[in-house]
mmCIF file of C-alpha atoms and ligand atoms in Angstrom:
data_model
loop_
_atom_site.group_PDB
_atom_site.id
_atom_site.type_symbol
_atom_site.label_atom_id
_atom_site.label_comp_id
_atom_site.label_asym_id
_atom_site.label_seq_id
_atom_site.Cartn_x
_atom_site.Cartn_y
_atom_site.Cartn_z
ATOM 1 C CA UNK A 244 -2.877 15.856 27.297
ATOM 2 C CA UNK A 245 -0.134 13.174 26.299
ATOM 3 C CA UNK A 246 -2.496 10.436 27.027
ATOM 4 C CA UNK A 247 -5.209 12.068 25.249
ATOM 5 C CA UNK A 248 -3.260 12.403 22.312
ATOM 6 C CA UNK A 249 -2.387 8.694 22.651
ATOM 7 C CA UNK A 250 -5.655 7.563 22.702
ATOM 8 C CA UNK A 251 -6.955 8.837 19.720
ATOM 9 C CA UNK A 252 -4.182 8.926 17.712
ATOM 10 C CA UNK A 253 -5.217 4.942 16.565
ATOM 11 C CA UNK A 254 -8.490 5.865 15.420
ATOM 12 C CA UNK A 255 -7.315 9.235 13.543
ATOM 13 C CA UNK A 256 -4.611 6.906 11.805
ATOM 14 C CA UNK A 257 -6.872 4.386 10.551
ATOM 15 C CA UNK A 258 -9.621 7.016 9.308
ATOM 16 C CA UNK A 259 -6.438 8.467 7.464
ATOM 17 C CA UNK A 260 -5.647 5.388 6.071
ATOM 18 C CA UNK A 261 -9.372 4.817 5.025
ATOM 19 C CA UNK A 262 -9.274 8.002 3.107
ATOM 20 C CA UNK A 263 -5.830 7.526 1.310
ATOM 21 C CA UNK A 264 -6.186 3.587 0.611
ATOM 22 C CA UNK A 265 -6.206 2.739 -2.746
ATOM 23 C CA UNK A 266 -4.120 0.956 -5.297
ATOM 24 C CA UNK A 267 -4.126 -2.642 -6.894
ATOM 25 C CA UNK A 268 -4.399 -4.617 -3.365
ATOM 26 C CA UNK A 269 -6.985 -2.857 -1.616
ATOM 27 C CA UNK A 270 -10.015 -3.431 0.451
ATOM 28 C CA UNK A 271 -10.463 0.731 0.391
ATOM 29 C CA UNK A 272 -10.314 0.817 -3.399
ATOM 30 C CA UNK A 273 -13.509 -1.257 -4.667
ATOM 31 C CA UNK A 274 -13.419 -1.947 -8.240
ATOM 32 C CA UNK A 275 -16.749 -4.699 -8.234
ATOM 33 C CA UNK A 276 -20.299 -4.946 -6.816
ATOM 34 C CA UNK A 277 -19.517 -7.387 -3.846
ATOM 35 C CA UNK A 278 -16.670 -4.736 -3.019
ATOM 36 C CA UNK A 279 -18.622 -2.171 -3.220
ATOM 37 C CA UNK A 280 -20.989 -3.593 -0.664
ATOM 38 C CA UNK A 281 -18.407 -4.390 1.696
ATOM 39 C CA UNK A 282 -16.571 -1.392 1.447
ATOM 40 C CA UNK A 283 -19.674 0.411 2.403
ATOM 41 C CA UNK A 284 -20.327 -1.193 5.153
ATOM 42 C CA UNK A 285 -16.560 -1.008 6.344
ATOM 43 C CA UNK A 286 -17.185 2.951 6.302
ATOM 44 C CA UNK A 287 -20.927 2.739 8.417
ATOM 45 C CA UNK A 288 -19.204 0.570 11.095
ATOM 46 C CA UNK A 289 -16.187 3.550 10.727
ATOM 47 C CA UNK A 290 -18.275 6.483 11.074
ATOM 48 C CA UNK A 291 -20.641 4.656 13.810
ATOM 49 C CA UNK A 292 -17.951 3.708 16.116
ATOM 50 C CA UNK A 293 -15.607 5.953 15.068
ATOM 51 C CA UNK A 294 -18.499 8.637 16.365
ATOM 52 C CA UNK A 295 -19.442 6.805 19.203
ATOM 53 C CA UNK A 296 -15.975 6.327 20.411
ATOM 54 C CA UNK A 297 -15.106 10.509 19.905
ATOM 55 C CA UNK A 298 -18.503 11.340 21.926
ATOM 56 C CA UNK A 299 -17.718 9.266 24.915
ATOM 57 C CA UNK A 300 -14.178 11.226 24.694
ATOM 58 C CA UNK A 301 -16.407 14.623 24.712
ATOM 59 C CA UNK A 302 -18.076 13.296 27.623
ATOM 60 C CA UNK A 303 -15.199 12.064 29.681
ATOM 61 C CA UNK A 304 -13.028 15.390 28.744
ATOM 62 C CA UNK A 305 -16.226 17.392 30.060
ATOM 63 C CA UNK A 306 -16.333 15.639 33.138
ATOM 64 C CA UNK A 307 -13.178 15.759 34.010
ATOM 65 C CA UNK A 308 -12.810 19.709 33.106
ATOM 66 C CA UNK A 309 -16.360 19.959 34.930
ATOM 67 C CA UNK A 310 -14.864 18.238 38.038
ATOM 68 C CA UNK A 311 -11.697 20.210 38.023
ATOM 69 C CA UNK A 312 -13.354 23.613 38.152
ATOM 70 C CA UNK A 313 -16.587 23.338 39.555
ATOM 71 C CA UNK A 314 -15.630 21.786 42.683
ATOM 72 C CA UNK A 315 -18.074 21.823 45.460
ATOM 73 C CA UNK A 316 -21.162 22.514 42.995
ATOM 74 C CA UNK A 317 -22.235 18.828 43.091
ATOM 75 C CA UNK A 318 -22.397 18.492 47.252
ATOM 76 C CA UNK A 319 -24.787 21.313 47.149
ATOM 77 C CA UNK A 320 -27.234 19.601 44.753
ATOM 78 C CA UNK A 321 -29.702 17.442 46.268
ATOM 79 C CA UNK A 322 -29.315 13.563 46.097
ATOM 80 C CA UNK A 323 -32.887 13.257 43.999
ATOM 81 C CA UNK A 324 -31.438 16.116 41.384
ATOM 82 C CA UNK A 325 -28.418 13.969 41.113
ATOM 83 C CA UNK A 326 -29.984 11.197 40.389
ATOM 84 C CA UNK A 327 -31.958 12.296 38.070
ATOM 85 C CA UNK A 328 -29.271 13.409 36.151
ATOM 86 C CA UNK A 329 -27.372 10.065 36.352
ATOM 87 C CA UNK A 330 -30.552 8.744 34.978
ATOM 88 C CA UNK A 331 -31.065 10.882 32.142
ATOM 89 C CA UNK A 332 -27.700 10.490 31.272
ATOM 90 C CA UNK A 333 -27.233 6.835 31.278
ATOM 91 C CA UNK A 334 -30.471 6.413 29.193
ATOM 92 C CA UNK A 335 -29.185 8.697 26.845
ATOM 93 C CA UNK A 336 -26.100 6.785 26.533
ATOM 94 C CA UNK A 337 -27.966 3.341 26.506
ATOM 95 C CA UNK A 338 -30.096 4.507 23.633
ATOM 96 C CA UNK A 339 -27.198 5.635 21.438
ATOM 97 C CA UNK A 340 -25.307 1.825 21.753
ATOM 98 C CA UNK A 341 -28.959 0.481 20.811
ATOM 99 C CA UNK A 342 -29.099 2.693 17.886
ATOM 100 C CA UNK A 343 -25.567 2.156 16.621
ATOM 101 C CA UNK A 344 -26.042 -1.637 17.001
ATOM 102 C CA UNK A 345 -29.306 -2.087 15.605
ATOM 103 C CA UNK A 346 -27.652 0.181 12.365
ATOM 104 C CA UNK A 347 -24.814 -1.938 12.184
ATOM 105 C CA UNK A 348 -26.969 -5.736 12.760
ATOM 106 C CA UNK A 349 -29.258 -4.594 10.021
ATOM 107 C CA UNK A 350 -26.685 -2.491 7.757
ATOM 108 C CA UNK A 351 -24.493 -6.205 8.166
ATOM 109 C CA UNK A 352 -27.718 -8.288 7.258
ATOM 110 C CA UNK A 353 -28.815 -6.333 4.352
ATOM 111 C CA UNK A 354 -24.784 -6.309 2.722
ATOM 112 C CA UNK A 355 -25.012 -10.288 3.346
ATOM 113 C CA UNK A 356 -28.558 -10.668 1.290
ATOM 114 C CA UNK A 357 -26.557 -8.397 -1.522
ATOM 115 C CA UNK A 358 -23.570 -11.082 -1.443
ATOM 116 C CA UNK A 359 -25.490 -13.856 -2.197
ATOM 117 C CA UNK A 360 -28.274 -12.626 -4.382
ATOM 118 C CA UNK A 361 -25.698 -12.430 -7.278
ATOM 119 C CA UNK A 362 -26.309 -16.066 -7.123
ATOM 120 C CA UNK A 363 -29.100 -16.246 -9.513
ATOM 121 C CA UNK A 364 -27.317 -14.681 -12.356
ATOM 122 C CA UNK A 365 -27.413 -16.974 -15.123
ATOM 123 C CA UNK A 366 -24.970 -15.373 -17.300
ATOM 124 C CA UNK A 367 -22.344 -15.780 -14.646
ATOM 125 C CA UNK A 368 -19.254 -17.312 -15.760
ATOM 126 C CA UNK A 369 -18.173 -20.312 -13.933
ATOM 127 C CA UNK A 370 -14.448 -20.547 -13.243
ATOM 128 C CA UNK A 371 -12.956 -23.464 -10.945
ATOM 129 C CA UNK A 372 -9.919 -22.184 -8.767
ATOM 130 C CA UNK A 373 -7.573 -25.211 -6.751
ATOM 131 C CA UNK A 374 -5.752 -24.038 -4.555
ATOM 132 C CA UNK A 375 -2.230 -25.609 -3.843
ATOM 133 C CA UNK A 376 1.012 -25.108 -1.513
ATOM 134 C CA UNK A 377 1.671 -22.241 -3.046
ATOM 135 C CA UNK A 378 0.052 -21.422 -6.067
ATOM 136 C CA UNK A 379 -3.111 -21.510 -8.002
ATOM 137 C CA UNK A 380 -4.866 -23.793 -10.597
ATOM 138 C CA UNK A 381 -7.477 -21.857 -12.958
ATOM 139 C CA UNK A 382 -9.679 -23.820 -15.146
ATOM 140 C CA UNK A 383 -12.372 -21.997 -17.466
ATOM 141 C CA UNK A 384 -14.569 -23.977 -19.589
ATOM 142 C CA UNK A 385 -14.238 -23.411 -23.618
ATOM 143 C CA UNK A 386 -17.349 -21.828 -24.778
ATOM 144 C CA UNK A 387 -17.398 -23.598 -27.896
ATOM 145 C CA UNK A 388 -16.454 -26.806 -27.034
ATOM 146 C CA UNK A 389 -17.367 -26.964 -23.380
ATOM 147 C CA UNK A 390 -13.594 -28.764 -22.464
ATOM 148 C CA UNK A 391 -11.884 -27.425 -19.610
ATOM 149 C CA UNK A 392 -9.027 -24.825 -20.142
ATOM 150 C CA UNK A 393 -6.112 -24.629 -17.896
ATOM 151 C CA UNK A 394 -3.919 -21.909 -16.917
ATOM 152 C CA UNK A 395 -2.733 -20.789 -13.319
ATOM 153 C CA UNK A 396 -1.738 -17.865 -10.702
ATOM 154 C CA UNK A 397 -3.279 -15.421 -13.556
ATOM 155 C CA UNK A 398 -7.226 -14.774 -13.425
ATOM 156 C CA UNK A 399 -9.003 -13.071 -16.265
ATOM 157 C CA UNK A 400 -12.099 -12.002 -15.812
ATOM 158 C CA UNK A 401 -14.564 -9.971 -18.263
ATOM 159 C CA UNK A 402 -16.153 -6.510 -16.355
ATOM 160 C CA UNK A 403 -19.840 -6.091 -15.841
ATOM 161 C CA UNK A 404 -20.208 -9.921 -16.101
ATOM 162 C CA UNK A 405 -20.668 -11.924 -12.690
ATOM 163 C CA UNK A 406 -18.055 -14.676 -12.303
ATOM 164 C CA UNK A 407 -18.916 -17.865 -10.123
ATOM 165 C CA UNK A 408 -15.478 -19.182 -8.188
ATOM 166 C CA UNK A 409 -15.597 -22.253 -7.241
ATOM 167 C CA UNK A 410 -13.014 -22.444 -5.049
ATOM 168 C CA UNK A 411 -11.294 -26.314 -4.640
ATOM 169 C CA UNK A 412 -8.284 -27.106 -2.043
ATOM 170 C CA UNK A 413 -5.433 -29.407 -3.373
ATOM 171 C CA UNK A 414 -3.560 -29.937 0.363
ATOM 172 C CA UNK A 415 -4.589 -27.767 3.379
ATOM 173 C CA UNK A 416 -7.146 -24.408 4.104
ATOM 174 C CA UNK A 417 -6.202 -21.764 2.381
ATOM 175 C CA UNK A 418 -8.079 -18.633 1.699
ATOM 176 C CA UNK A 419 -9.367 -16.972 -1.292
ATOM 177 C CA UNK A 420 -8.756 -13.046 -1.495
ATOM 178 C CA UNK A 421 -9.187 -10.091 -3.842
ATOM 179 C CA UNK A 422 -9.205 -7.394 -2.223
ATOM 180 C CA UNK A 423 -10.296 -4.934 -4.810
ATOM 181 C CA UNK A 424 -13.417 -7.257 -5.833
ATOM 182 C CA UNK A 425 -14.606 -8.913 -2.720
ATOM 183 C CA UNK A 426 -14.374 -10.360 0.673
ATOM 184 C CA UNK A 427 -12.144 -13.198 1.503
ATOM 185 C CA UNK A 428 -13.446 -17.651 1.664
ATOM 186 C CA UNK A 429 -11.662 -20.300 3.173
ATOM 187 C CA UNK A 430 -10.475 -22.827 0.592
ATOM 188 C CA UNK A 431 -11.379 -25.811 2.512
ATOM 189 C CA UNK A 432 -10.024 -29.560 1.754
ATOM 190 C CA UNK A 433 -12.775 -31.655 0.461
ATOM 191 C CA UNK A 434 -15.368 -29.280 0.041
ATOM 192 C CA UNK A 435 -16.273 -26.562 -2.776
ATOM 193 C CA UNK A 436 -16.960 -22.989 -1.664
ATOM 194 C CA UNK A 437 -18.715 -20.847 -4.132
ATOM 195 C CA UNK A 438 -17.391 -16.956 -4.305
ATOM 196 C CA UNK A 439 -19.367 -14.590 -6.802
ATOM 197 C CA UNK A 440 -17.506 -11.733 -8.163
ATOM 198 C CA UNK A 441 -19.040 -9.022 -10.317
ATOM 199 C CA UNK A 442 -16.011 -6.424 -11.442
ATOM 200 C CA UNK A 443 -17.137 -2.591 -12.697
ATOM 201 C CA UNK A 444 -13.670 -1.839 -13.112
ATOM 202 C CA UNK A 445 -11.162 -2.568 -16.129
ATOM 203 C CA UNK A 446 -7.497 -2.945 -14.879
ATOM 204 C CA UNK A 447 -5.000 -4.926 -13.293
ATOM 205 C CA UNK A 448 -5.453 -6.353 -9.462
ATOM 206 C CA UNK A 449 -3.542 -8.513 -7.225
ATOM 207 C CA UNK A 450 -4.960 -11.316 -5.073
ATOM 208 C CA UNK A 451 -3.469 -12.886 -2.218
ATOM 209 C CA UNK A 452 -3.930 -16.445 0.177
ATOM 210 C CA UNK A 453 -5.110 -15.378 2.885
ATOM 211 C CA UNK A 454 -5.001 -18.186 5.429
ATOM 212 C CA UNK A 455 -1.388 -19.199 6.377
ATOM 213 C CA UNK A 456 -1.117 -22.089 4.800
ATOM 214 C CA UNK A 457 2.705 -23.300 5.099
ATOM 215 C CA UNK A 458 6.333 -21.863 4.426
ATOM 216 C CA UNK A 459 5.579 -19.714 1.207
ATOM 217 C CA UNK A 460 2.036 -18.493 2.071
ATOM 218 C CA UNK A 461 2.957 -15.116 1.774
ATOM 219 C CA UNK A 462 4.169 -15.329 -1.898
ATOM 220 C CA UNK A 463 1.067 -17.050 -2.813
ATOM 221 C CA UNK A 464 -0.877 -14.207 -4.588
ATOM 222 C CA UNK A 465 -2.127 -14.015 -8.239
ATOM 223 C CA UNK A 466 -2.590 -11.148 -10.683
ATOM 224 C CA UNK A 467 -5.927 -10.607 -11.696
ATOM 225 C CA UNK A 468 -6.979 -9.169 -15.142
ATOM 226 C CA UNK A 469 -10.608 -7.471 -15.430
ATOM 227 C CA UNK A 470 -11.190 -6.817 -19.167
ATOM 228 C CA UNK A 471 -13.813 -5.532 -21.564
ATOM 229 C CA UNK A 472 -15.939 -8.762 -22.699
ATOM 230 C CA UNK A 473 -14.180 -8.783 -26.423
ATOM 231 C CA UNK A 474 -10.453 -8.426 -24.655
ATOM 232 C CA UNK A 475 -11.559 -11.232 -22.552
ATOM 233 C CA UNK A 476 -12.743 -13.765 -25.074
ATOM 234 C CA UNK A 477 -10.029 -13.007 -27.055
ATOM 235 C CA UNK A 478 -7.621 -14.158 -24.292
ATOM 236 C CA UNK A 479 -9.904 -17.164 -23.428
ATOM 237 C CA UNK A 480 -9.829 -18.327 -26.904
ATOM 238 C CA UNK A 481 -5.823 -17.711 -26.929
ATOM 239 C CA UNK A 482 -5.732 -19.953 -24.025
ATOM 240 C CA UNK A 483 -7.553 -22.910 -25.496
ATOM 241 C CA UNK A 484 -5.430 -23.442 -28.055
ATOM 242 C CA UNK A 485 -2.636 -25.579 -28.142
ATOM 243 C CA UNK A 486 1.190 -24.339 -27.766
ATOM 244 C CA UNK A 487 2.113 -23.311 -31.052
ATOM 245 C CA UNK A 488 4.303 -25.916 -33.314
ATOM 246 C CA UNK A 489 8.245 -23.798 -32.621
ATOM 247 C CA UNK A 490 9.601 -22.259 -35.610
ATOM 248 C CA UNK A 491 13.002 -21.801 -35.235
ATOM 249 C CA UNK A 492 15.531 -24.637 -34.323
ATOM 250 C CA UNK A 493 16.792 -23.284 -30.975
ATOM 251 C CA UNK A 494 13.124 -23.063 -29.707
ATOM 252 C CA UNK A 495 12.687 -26.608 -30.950
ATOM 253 C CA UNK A 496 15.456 -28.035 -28.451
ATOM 254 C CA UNK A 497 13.740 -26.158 -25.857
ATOM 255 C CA UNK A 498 10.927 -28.012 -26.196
ATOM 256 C CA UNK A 499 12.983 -30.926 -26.427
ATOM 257 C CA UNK A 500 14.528 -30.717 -23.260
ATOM 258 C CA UNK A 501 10.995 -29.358 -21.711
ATOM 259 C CA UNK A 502 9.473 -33.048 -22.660
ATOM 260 C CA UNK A 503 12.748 -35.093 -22.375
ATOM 261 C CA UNK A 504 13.320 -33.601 -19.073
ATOM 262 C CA UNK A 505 11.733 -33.917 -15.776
ATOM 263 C CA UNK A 506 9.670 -31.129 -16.310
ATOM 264 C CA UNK A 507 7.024 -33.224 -18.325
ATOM 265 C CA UNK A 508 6.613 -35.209 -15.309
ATOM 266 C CA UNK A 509 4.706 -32.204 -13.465
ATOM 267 C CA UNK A 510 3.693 -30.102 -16.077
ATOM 268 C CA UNK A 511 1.741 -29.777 -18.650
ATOM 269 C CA UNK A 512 2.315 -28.225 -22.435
ATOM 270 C CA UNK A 513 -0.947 -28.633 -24.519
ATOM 271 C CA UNK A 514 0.377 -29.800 -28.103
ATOM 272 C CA UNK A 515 3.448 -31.592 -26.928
ATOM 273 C CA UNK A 516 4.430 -34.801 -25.394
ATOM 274 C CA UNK A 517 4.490 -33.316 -21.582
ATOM 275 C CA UNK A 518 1.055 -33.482 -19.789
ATOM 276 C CA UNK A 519 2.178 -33.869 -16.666
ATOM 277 C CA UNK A 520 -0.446 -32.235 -13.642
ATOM 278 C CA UNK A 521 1.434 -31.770 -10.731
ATOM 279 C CA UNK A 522 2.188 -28.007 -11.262
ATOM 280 C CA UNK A 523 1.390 -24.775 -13.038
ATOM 281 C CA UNK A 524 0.069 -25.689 -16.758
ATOM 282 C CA UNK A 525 3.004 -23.667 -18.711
ATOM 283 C CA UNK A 526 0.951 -23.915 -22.468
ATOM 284 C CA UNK A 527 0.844 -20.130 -22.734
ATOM 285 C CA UNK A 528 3.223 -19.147 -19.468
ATOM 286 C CA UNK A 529 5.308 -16.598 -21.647
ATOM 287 C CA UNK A 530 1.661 -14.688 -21.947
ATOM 288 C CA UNK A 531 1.774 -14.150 -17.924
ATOM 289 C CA UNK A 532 2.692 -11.404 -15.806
ATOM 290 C CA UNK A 533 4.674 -13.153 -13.499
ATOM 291 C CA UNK A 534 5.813 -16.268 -12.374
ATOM 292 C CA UNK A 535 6.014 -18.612 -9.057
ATOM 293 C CA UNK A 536 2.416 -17.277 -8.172
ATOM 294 C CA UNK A 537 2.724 -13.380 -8.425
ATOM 295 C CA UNK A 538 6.595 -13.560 -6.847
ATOM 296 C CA UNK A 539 8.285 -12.971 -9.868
ATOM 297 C CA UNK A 540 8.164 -11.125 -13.315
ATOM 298 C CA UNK A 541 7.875 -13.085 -16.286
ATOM 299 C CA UNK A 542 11.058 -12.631 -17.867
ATOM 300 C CA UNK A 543 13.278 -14.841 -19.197
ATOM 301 C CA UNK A 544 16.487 -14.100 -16.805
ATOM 302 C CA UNK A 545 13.829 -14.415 -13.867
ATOM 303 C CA UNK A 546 12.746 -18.008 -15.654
ATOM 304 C CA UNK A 547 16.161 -19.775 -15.945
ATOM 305 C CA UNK A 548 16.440 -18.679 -12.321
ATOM 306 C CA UNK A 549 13.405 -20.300 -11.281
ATOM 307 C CA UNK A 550 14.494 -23.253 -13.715
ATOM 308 C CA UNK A 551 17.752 -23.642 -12.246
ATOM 309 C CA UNK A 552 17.426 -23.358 -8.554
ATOM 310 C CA UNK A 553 13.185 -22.595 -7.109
ATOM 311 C CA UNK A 554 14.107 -23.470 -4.033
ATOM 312 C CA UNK A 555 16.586 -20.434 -3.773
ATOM 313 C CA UNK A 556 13.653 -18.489 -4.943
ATOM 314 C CA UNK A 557 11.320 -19.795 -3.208
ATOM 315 C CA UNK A 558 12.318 -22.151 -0.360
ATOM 316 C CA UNK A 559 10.129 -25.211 0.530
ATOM 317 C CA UNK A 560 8.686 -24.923 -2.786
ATOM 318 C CA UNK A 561 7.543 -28.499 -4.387
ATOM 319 C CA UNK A 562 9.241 -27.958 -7.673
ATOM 320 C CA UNK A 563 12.747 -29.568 -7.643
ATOM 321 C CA UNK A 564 16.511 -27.886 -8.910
ATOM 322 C CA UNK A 565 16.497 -28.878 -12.807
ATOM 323 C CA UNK A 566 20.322 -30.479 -13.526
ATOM 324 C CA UNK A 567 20.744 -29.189 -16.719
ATOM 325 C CA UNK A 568 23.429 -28.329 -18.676
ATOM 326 C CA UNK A 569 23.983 -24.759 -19.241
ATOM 327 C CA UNK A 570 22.740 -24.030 -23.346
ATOM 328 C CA UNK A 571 19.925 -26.535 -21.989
ATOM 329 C CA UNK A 572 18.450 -24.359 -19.681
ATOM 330 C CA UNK A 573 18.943 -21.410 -22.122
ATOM 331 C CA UNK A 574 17.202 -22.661 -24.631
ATOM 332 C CA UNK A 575 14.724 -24.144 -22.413
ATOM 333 C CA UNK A 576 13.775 -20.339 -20.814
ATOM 334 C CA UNK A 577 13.605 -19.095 -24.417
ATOM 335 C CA UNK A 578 11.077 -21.416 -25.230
ATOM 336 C CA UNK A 579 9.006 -20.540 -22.272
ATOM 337 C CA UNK A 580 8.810 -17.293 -22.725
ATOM 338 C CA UNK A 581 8.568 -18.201 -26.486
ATOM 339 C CA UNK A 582 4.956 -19.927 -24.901
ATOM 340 C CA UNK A 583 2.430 -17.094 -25.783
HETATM 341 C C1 HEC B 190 8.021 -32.361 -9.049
HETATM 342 C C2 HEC B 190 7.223 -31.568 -9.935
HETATM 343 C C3 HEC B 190 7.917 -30.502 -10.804
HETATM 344 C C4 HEC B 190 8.947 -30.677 -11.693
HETATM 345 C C5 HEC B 190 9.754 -31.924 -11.991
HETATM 346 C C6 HEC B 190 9.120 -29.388 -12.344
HETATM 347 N N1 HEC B 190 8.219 -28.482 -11.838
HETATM 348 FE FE1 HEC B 190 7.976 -26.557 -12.419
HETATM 349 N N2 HEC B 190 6.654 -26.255 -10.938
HETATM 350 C C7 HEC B 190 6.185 -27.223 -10.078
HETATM 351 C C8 HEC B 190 5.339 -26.606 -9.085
HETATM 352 C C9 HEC B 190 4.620 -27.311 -7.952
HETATM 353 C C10 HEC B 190 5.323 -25.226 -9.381
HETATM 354 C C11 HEC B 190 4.613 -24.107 -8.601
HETATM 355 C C12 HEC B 190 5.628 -23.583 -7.627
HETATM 356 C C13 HEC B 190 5.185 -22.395 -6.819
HETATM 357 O O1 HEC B 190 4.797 -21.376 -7.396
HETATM 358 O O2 HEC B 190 5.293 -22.479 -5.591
HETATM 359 C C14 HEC B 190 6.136 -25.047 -10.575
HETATM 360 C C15 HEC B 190 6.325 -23.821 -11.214
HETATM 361 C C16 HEC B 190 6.976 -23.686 -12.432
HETATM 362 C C17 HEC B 190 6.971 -22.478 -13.211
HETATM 363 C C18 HEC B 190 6.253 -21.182 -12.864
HETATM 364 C C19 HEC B 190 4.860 -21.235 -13.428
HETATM 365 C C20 HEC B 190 3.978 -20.088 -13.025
HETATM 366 O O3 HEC B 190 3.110 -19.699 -13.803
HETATM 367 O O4 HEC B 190 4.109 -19.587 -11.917
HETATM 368 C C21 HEC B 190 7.724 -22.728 -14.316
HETATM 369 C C22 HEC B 190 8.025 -21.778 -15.454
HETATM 370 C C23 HEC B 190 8.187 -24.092 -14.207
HETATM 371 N N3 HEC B 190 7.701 -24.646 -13.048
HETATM 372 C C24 HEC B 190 8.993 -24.715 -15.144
HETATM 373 C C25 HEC B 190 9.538 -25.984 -14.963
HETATM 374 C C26 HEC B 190 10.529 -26.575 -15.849
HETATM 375 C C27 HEC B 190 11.062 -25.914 -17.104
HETATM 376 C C28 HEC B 190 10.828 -27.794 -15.326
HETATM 377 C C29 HEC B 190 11.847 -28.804 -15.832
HETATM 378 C C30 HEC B 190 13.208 -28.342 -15.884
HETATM 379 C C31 HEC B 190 10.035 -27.987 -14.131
HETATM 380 N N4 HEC B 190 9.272 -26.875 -13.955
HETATM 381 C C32 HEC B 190 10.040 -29.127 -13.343
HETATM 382 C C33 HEC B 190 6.459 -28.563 -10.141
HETATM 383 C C34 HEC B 190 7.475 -29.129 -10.883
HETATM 384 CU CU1 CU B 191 -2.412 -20.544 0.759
#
C-alpha cells in the first residue's frame, strides 16, 4: 500500500499544483495568446499521460489482486485461451500509446503553427531586448520620430497588440522568459532570435533569465507592465523625453556628481552631460519598479545602497563601489529617484 501511495503521490502533486498555479510568475496562469497556447497544451500532455499512467496502475493493481485470489484459475485455462487473452490485451494497450502519441505529435504541431503565425501581424510592435550579465537593455522605437528609446530591466507592453522581441546577447546565452505570456528563447551571442508576444491581460508580470548564465543569473529577472494602448503610449512618450532640467539646488548637485563622477562613464542620462552605455540607461530610473534587474525596490534607501556598495548587493556584479563622500551620495540617490 506504502509503495502505492509513493508512486502516485508525484503525479497527484503536480496535478495539484496545475490547478492552484497562478500569480505574477507563472506558466499555469496565462495572461497572452502564445500562453494560452502553451498552457493548453501543457494540460493535453497532463490529462493524456496523467490518464495513461493511472490506467496502467488499474491494470497492474488488478493483476496483482487477480493473482492473489484467484490462484490456480489460470493453470486450468488452456494455453490457446491464454494466449488469446495476452493478445487482446497487448493490442489494446498498443493502440492506446498510438492514440495518446499521435494526440500529443499533432496537438504539439498544431500549438507550434499558432506560435509563429503571429508573425504576419503588421501592427506588431517591434521592441529590441540585449541581454547582459545580469540585466536587460530595452530599446523601443519613438513613433514620431522613429529614434530609438532606451530604458532597461522594465518592459511595457500595450494589451491586445502583438509585440515582436528581438532578442540580442551582449556576453554569453542567456534565455528569454515570461512566464505569464509565453514560452522561453535562448538569447544567443551573435545572432537575433525573434519572440512574438500578444498579452490579453492588463497587470503587472515578472520575467526571469532562464539559462544560467554566470554568478547573478538568478537575480536577473525584469518586471513587465501590460497596459491599455493609451496608458502605454503615454509611458512611451514619457520615456522619450529627455531628463527633466532639476529644479531645486540639492537635485542640481546630484546631477553634478552623477556627470562629474564615474557614473557618466557607464551610464547614460538623456539631457545631461553623461551618455555613457555600459549599463542600465538611468533617464527616467526613479519611474521603475525596482532596481539591479527586478532584485530590488526602487527606493531611495535601496539606491544609495546599490550606489555605495553593488557588489554587497549583488556580488560579481560589473558595476563598481562609488567613493563618494557621504552628502554626495545623498544627494546623488535623491536625484535618481528625482529621475521620473
Ligand atoms: C563600470 C560601469 C559602471 C559604473 C562606473 C557605474 N555603474 Fe551603475 N550600473 C552598471 C551596470 C553594469 C549595472 C547593472 C547591474 C546589474 O543589475 O547587475 C548598473 C546598475 C545601476 C543602477 C540600477 C539600474 C536599474 O534600473 O536596475 C543604478 C541606479 C546605477 N547603476 C547607478 C550608478 C551610479 C549613480 C553610478 C556612479 C556613482 C554608477 N552607477 C556607476 C555599470 C556601472
Ligand atoms: Cu542571463
Amino acid at each position: 500500500m506504502r509503495r502505492v501511495l509513493r508512486t502516485v503521490a508525484g503525479p497527484a502533486l503536480l496535478l495539484l499544483a496545475a490547478a492552484c498555479g497562478g500569480g505574477p510568475q507563472s506558466a499555469l496562469d496565462p495572461a497572452g495568446d502564445q500562453a494560452g497556447h502553451l498552457h493548453g497544451l501543457f494540460k493535453l500532455m497532463l490529462w493524456v499521460c496523467g490518464g495513461t499512467y493511472l490506467l496502467m496502475l488499474g491494470f497492474l493493481g488488478w493483476s496483482i489482486w487477480r493473482s492473489l485470489h484467484n490462484q490456480g484459475v489460470g493453470r486450468e485455462a488452456s494455453a490457446a485461451g491464454l494466449d488469446r487473452g495476452l493478445r487482446a490485451g497487448l493490442g489494446l494497450w498498443a493502440g492506446i500509446v498510438v492514440i495518446g502519441l499521435a494526440t500529443l505529435a499533432a496537438a504539439s504541431f498544431l500549438v507550434d503553427r499558432a506560435l509563429a503565425s503571429a508573425r504576419a501581424d503588421r501592427e506588431a510592435i517591434a521592441i529590441r531586448v540585449t541581454a547582459h550579465q545580469w540585466w536587460w537593455r530595452i530599446e523601443y522605437r519613438n513613433p514620431a520620430t522613429g529614434a530609438l528609446i532606451e530604458t532597461a530591466n522594465e518592459l511595457h507592453l500595450p494589451a491586445d497588440r502583438t509585440a515582436r522581441i528581438e532578442l540580442h546577447a551582449a556576453d554569453v546565452i542567456h534565455s528569454f522568459w515570461l512566464p505569464n505570456l509565453g514560452g522561453k528563447l535562448d538569447v544567443i551571442p551573435g545572432r537575433v532570435n525573434l519572440l512574438d508576444i500578444t498579452p490579453r491581460r492588463i497587470g503587472w508580470y515578472r520575467g526571469q533569465c532562464a539559462e544560467f548564465c554566470g554568478l547573478q543569473h538568478a537575480l536577473m529577472a525584469l518586471d513587465l507592465r501590460v497596459a491599455p494602448e493609451e496608458e502605454f503610449a503615454g509611458w512611451l512618450a514619457a520615456q522619450a523625453a529627455p531628463a527633466a532640467a532639476p529644479d531645486d539646488a540639492m537635485l542640481a548637485r546630484g546631477r553634478a556628481v552623477l556627470e562629474g563622477g564615474s557614473c557618466a562613464v557607464c551610464h547614460t542620462v538623456r539631457g545631461t552631460a553623461a551618455a555613457g552605455k555600459a549599463g542600465p540607461d538611468l533617464t527616467h530610473v526613479g519611474s521603475r519598479r525596482s532596481i539591479a534587474a527586478g532584485w530590488l525596490p526602487n527606493n531611495r534607501g535601496n539606491l544609495h545602497g546599490w550606489i555605495l556598495n553593488p557588489d554587497a548587493l549583488k556580488p560579481g556584479t560589473s558595476m563598481p563601489a562609488a567613493e563618494l563622500a557621504p552628502e554626495d551620495a545623498d544627494v546623488l540617490a535623491r536625484y535618481l529617484e528625482w529621475l521620473r
